[in-house]
PDB file of C-alpha atoms and ligand atoms in Angstrom:
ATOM      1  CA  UNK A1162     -30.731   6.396 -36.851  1.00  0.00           C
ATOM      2  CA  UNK A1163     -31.017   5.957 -32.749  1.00  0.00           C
ATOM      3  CA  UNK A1164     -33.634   3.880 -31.205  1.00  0.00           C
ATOM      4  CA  UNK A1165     -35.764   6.442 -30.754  1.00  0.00           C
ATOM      5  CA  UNK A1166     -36.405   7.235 -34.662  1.00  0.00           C
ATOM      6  CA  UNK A1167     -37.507   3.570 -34.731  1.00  0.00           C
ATOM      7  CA  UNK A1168     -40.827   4.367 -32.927  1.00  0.00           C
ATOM      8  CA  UNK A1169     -43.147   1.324 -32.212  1.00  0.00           C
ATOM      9  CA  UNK A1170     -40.650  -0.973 -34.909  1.00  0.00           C
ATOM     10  CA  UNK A1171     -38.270  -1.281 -31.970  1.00  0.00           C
ATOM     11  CA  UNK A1172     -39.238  -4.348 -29.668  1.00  0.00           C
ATOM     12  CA  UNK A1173     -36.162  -4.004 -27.402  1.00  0.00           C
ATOM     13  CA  UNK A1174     -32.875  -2.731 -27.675  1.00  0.00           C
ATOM     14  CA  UNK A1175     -30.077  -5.440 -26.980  1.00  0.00           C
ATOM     15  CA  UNK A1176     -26.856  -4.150 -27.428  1.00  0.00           C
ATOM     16  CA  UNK A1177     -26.314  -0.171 -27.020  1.00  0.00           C
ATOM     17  CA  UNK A1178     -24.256   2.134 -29.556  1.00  0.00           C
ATOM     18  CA  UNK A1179     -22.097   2.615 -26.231  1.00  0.00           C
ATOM     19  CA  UNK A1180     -21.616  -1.096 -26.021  1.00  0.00           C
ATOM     20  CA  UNK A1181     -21.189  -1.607 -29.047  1.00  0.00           C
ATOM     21  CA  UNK A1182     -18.146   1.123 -29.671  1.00  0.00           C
ATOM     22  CA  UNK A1183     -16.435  -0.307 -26.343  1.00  0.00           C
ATOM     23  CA  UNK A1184     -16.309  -3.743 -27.298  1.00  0.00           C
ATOM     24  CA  UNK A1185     -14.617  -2.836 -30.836  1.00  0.00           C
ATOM     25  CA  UNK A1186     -12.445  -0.624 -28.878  1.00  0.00           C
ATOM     26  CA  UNK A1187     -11.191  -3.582 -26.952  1.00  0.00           C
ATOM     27  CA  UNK A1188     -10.852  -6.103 -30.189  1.00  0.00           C
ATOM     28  CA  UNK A1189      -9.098  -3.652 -32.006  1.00  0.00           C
ATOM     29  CA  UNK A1190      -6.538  -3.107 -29.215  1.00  0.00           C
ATOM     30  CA  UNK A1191      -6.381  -7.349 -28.829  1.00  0.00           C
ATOM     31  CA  UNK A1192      -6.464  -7.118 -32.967  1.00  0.00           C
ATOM     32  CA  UNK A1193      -3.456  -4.797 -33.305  1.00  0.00           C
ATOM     33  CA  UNK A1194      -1.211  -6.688 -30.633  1.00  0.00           C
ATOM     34  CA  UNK A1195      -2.017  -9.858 -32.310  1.00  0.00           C
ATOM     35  CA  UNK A1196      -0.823  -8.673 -36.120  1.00  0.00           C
ATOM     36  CA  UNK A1197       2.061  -6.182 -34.840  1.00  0.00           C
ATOM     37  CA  UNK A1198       4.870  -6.602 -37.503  1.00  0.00           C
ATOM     38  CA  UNK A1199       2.252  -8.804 -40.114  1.00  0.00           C
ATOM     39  CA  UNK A1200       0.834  -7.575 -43.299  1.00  0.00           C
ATOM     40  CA  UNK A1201      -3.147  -7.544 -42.086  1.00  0.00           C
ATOM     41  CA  UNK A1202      -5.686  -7.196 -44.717  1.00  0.00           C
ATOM     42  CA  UNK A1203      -8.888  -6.575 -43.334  1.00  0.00           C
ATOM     43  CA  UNK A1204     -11.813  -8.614 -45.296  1.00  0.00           C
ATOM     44  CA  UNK A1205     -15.405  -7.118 -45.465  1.00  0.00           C
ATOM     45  CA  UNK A1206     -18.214  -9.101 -46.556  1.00  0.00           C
ATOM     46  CA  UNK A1207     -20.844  -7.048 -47.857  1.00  0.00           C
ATOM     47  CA  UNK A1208     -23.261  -5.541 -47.002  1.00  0.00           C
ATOM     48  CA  UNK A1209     -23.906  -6.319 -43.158  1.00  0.00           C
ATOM     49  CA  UNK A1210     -20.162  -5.173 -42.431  1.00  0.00           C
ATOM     50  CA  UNK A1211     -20.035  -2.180 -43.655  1.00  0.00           C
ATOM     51  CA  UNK A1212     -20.802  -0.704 -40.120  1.00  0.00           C
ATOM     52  CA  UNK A1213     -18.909  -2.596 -37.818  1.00  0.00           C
ATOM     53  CA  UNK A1214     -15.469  -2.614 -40.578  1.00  0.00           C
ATOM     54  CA  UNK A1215     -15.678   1.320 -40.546  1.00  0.00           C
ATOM     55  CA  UNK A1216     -15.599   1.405 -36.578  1.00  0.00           C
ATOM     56  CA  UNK A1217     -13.408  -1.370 -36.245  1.00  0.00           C
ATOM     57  CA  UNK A1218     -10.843  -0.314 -38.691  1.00  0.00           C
ATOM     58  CA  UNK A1219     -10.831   3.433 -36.889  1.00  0.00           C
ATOM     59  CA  UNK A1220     -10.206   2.021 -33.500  1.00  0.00           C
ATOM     60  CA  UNK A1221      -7.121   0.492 -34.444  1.00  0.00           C
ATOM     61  CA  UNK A1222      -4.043   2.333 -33.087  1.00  0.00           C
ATOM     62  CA  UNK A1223      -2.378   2.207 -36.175  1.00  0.00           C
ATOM     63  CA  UNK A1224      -3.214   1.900 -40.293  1.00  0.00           C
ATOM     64  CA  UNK A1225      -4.291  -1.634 -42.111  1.00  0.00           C
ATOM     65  CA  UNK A1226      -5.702  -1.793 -45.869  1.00  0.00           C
ATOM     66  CA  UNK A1227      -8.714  -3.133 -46.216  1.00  0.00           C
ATOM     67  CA  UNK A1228     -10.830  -5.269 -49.093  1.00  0.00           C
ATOM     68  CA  UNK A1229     -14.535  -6.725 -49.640  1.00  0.00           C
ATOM     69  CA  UNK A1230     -16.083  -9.527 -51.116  1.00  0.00           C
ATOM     70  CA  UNK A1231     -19.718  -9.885 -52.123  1.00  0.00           C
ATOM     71  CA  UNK A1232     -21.239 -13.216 -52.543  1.00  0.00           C
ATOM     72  CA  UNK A1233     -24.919 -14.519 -52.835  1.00  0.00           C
ATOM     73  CA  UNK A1234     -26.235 -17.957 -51.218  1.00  0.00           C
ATOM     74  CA  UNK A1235     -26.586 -20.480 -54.243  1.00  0.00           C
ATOM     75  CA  UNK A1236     -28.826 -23.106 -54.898  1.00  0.00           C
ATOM     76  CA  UNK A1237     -31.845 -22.915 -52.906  1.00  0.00           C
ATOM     77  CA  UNK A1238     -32.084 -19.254 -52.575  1.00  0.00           C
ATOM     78  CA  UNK A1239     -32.414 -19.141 -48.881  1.00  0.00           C
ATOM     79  CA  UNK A1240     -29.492 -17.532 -46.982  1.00  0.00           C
ATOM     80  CA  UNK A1241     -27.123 -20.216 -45.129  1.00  0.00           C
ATOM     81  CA  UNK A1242     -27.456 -22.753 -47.347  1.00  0.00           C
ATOM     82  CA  UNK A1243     -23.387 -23.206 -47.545  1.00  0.00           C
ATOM     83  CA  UNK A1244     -22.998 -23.108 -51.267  1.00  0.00           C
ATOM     84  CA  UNK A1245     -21.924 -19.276 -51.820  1.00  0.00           C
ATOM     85  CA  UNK A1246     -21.208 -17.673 -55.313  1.00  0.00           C
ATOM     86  CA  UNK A1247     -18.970 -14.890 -55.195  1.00  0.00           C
ATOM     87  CA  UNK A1248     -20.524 -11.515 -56.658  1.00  0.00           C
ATOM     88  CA  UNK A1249     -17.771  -9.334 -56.428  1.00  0.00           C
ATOM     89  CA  UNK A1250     -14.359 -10.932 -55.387  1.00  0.00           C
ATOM     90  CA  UNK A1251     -11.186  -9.026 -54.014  1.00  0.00           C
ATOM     91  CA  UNK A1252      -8.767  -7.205 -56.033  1.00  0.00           C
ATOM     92  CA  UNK A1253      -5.895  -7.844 -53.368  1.00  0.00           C
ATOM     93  CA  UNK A1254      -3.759 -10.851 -54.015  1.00  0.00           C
ATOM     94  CA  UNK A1255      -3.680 -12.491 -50.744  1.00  0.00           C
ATOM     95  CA  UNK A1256      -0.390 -14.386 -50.913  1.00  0.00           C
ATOM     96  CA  UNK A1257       1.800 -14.330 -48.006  1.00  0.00           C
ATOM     97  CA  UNK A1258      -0.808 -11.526 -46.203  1.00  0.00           C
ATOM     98  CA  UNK A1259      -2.764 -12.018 -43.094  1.00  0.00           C
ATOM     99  CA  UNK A1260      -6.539 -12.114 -43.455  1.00  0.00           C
ATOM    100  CA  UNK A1261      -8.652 -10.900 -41.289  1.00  0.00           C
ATOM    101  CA  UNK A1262     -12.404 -11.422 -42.068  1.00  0.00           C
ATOM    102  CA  UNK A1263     -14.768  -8.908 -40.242  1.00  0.00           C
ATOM    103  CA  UNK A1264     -18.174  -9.690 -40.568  1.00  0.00           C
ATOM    104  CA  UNK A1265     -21.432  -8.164 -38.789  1.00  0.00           C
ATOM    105  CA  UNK A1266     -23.059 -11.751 -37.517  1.00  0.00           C
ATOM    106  CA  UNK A1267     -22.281 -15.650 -37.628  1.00  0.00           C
ATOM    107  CA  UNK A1268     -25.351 -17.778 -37.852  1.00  0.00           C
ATOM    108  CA  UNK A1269     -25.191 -21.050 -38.657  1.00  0.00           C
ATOM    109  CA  UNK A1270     -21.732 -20.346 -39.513  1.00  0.00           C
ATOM    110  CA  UNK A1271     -21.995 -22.046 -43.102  1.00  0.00           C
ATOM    111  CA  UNK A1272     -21.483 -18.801 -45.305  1.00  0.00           C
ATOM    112  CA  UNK A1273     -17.848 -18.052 -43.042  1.00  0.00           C
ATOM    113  CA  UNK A1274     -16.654 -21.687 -43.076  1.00  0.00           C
ATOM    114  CA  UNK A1275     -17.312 -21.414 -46.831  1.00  0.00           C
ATOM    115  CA  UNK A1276     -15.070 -17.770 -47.573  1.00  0.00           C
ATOM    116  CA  UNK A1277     -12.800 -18.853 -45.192  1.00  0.00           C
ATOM    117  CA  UNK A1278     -11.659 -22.088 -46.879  1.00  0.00           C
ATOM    118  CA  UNK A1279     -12.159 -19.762 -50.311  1.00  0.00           C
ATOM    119  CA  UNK A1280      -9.710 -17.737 -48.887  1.00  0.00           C
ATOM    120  CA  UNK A1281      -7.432 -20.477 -47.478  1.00  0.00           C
ATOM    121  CA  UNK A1282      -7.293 -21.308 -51.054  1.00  0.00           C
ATOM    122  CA  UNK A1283      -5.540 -18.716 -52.055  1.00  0.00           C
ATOM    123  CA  UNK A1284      -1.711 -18.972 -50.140  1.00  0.00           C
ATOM    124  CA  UNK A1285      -2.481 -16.504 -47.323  1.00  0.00           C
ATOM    125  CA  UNK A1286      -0.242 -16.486 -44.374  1.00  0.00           C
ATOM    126  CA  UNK A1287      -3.297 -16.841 -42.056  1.00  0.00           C
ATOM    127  CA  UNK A1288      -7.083 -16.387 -42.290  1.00  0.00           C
ATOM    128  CA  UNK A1289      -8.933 -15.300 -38.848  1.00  0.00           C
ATOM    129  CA  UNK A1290     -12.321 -14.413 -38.297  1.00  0.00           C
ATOM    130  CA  UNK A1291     -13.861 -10.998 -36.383  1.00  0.00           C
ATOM    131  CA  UNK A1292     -17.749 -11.046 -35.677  1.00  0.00           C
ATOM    132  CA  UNK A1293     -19.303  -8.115 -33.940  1.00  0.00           C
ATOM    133  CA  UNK A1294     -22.406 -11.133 -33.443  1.00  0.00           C
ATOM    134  CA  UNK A1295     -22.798 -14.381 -32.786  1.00  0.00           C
ATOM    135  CA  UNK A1296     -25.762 -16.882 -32.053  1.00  0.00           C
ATOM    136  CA  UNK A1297     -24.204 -20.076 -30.960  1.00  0.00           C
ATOM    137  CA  UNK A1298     -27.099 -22.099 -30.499  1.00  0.00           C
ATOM    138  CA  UNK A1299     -27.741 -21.891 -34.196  1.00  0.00           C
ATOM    139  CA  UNK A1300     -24.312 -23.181 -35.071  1.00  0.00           C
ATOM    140  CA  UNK A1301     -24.236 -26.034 -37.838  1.00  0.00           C
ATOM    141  CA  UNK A1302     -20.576 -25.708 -38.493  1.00  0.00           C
ATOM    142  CA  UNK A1303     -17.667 -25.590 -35.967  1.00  0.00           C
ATOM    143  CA  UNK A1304     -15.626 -22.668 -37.010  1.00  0.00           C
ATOM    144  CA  UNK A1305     -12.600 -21.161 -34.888  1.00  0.00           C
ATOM    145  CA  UNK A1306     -13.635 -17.078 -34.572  1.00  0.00           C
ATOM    146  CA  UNK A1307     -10.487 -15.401 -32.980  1.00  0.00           C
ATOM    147  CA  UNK A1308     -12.790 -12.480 -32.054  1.00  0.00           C
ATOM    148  CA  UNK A1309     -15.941 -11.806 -30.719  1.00  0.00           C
ATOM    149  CA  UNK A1310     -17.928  -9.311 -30.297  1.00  0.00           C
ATOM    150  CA  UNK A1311     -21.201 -10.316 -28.241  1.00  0.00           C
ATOM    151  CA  UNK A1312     -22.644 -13.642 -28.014  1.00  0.00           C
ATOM    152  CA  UNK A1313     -26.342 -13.285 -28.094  1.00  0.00           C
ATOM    153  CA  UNK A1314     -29.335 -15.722 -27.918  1.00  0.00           C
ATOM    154  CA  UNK A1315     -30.936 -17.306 -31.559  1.00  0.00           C
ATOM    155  CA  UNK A1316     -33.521 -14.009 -32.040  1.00  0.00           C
ATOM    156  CA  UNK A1317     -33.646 -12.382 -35.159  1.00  0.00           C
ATOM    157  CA  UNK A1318     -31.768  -8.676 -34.860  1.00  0.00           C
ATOM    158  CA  UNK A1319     -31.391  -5.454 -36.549  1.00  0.00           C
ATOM    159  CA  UNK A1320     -28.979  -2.197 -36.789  1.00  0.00           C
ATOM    160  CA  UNK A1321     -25.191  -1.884 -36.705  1.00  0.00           C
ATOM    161  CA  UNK A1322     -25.371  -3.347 -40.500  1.00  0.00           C
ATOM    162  CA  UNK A1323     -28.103  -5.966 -40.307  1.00  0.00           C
ATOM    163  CA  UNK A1324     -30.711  -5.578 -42.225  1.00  0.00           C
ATOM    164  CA  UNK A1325     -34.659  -6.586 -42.105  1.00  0.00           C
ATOM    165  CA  UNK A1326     -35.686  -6.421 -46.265  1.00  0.00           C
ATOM    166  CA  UNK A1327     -32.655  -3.824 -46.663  1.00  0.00           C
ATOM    167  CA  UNK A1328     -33.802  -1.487 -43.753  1.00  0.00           C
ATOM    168  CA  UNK A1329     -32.559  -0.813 -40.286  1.00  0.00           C
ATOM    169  CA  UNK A1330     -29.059  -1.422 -41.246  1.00  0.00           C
ATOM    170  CA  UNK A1331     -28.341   2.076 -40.112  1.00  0.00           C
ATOM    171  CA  UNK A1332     -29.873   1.743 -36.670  1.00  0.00           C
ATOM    172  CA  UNK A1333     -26.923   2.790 -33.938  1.00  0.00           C
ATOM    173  CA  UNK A1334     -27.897  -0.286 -31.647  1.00  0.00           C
ATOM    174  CA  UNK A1335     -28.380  -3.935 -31.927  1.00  0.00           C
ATOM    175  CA  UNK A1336     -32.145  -4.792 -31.332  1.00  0.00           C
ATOM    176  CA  UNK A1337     -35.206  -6.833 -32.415  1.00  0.00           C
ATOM    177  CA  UNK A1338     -38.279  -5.738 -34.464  1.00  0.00           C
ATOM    178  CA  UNK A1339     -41.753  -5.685 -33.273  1.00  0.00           C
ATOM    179  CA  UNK A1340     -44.013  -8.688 -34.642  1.00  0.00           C
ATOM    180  CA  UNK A1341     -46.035  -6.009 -36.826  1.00  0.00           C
ATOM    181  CA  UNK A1342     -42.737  -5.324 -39.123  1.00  0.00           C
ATOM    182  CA  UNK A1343     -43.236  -8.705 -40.379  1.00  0.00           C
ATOM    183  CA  UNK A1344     -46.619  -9.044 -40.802  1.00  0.00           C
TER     184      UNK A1344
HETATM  185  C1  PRP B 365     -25.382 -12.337 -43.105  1.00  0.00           C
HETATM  186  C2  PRP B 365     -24.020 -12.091 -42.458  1.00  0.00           C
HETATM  187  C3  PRP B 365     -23.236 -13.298 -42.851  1.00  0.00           C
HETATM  188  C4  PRP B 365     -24.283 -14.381 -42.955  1.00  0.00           C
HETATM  189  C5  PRP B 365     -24.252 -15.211 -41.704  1.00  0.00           C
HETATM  190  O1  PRP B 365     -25.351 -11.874 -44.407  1.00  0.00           O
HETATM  191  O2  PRP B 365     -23.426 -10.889 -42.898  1.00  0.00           O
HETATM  192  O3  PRP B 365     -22.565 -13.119 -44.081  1.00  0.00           O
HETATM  193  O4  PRP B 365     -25.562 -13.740 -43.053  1.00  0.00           O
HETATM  194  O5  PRP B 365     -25.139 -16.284 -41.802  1.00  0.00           O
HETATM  195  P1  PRP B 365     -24.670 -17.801 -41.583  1.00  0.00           P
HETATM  196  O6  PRP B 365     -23.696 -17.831 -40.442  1.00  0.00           O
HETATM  197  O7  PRP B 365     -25.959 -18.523 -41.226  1.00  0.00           O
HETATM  198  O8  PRP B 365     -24.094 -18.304 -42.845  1.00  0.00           O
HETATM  199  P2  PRP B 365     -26.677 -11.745 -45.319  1.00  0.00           P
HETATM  200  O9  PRP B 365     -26.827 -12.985 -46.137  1.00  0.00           O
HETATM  201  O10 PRP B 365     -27.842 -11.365 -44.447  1.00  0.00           O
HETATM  202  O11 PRP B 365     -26.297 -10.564 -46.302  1.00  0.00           O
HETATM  203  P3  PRP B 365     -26.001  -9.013 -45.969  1.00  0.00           P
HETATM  204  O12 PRP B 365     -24.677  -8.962 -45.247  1.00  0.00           O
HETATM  205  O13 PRP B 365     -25.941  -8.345 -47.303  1.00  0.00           O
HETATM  206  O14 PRP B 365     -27.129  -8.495 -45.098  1.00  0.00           O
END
C-alpha cells in the first residue's frame, strides 16, 4: 500500500519507502561487518517487525537464520507497561549465539529492556538491539540500541509494520494518521 491508497487517512508522510530501504541498506552493511565470523541470530518480535526483518535480513551481503518471539503486555493491559508474557517463545537455543533483536519502534523502551534481559537469561554470546524507529523523548528506560534507524519526534506513526487497530501495517512509508481515523 503507497501513500497514495491512504487517501484523506494520511496526515503527512515522514519517512519515505526510499528512505526507508537506504537506511537498512546502510545498517545491514554496519550489521554484517560487526558479526563477520559470529553465529548471528536475528530476533523478530512480532508483529510490528515483520516488515522491517524481511528488508533488513535481504540487505545483508551474506545469509543469517532468523527467529521470533511473540509476547503480550501483562497486567494492566495497556502496551508498555514493562511486565511482558511471552506468547510464542523461540525454538532456537541461544547458547553461545549472537542475538540480534530487530524490532519496528522503541517507545518507552520498557517492552526491549524486558526481552533483552529475557534473552540475556539464556547464555547468549551477546544480545544487541536494531530499531528501524525510535522516539527518544518518550524514553523511561535507558537501553543501549547498537542500531538505529531514524530518530523521530513522540507522534503516533503508521506503515512499515506499525499498526493503528491492526491496519496500515502494510503502508510503504512511515507517516501519521489524520485526527478523523481516531475519532
Ligand atoms: C510495539 C513495538 C515494540 C513496542 C515498543 O509493539 O513493536 O514491541 O511496541 O513499545 P515500548 O518501547 O513503549 O515498550 P506493539 O505492542 O504495538 O505490538 P505489535 O508489534 O504487534 O504491533
Amino acid at each position: 500500500m503507497d501513500a497514495a491508497h491512504m487517501g484523506a487517512d494520511l496526515e503527512k508522510v515522514l519517512i519515505t519507502e526510499e528512505e526507508i530501504q537506504t537506511r537498512l541498506g546502510e545498517l545491514a552493511e554496519q550489521i554484517w561487518a560487526d558479526y563477520e565470523g559470529k553465529d548471528l541470530l536475528l530476533v523478530g518480535v512480532l508483529k510490528g517487525a515483520v516488515v522491517v526483518m524481511a528488508d533488513l535480513m535481504r540487505a545483508l551481503p551474506g545469509t543469517a537464520p532468523m527467529d521470533w518471539m511473540a509476547i503480550s503486555s501483562y497486567g494492566s493491559g495497556t502496551k508498555s507497561s514493562g511486565v511482558v508474557r511471552i506468547l510464542m517463545d523461540l525454538r532456537t537455543d541461544i547458547t553461545d549465539k549472537h542475538v540480534l533483536i530487530v524490532e519496528d519502534i522503541i517507545d518507552s523502551g520498557l517492552t526491549l529492556s524486558w526481552i533483552k534481559t529475557n534473552l540475556e537469561s539464556r547464555s547468549p554470546a551477546s544480545v544487541e538491539i536494531c530499531t528501524l524507529l525510535r522516539k527518544p523523548e518518550v524514553a523511561k528506560v535507558e537501553i543501549p540500541v547498537k542500531y538505529v534507524g531514524f530518530d523521530i519526534p513522540p507522534e503516533f506513526v503508521v506503515g512499515y509494520g506499525l499498526d493503528y487497530d491492526e491496519r496500515y501495517r502494510n503502508l510503504r512509508v512511515v507517516g501519521t494518521l489524520a485526527p478523523h481515523v481516531y475519532s
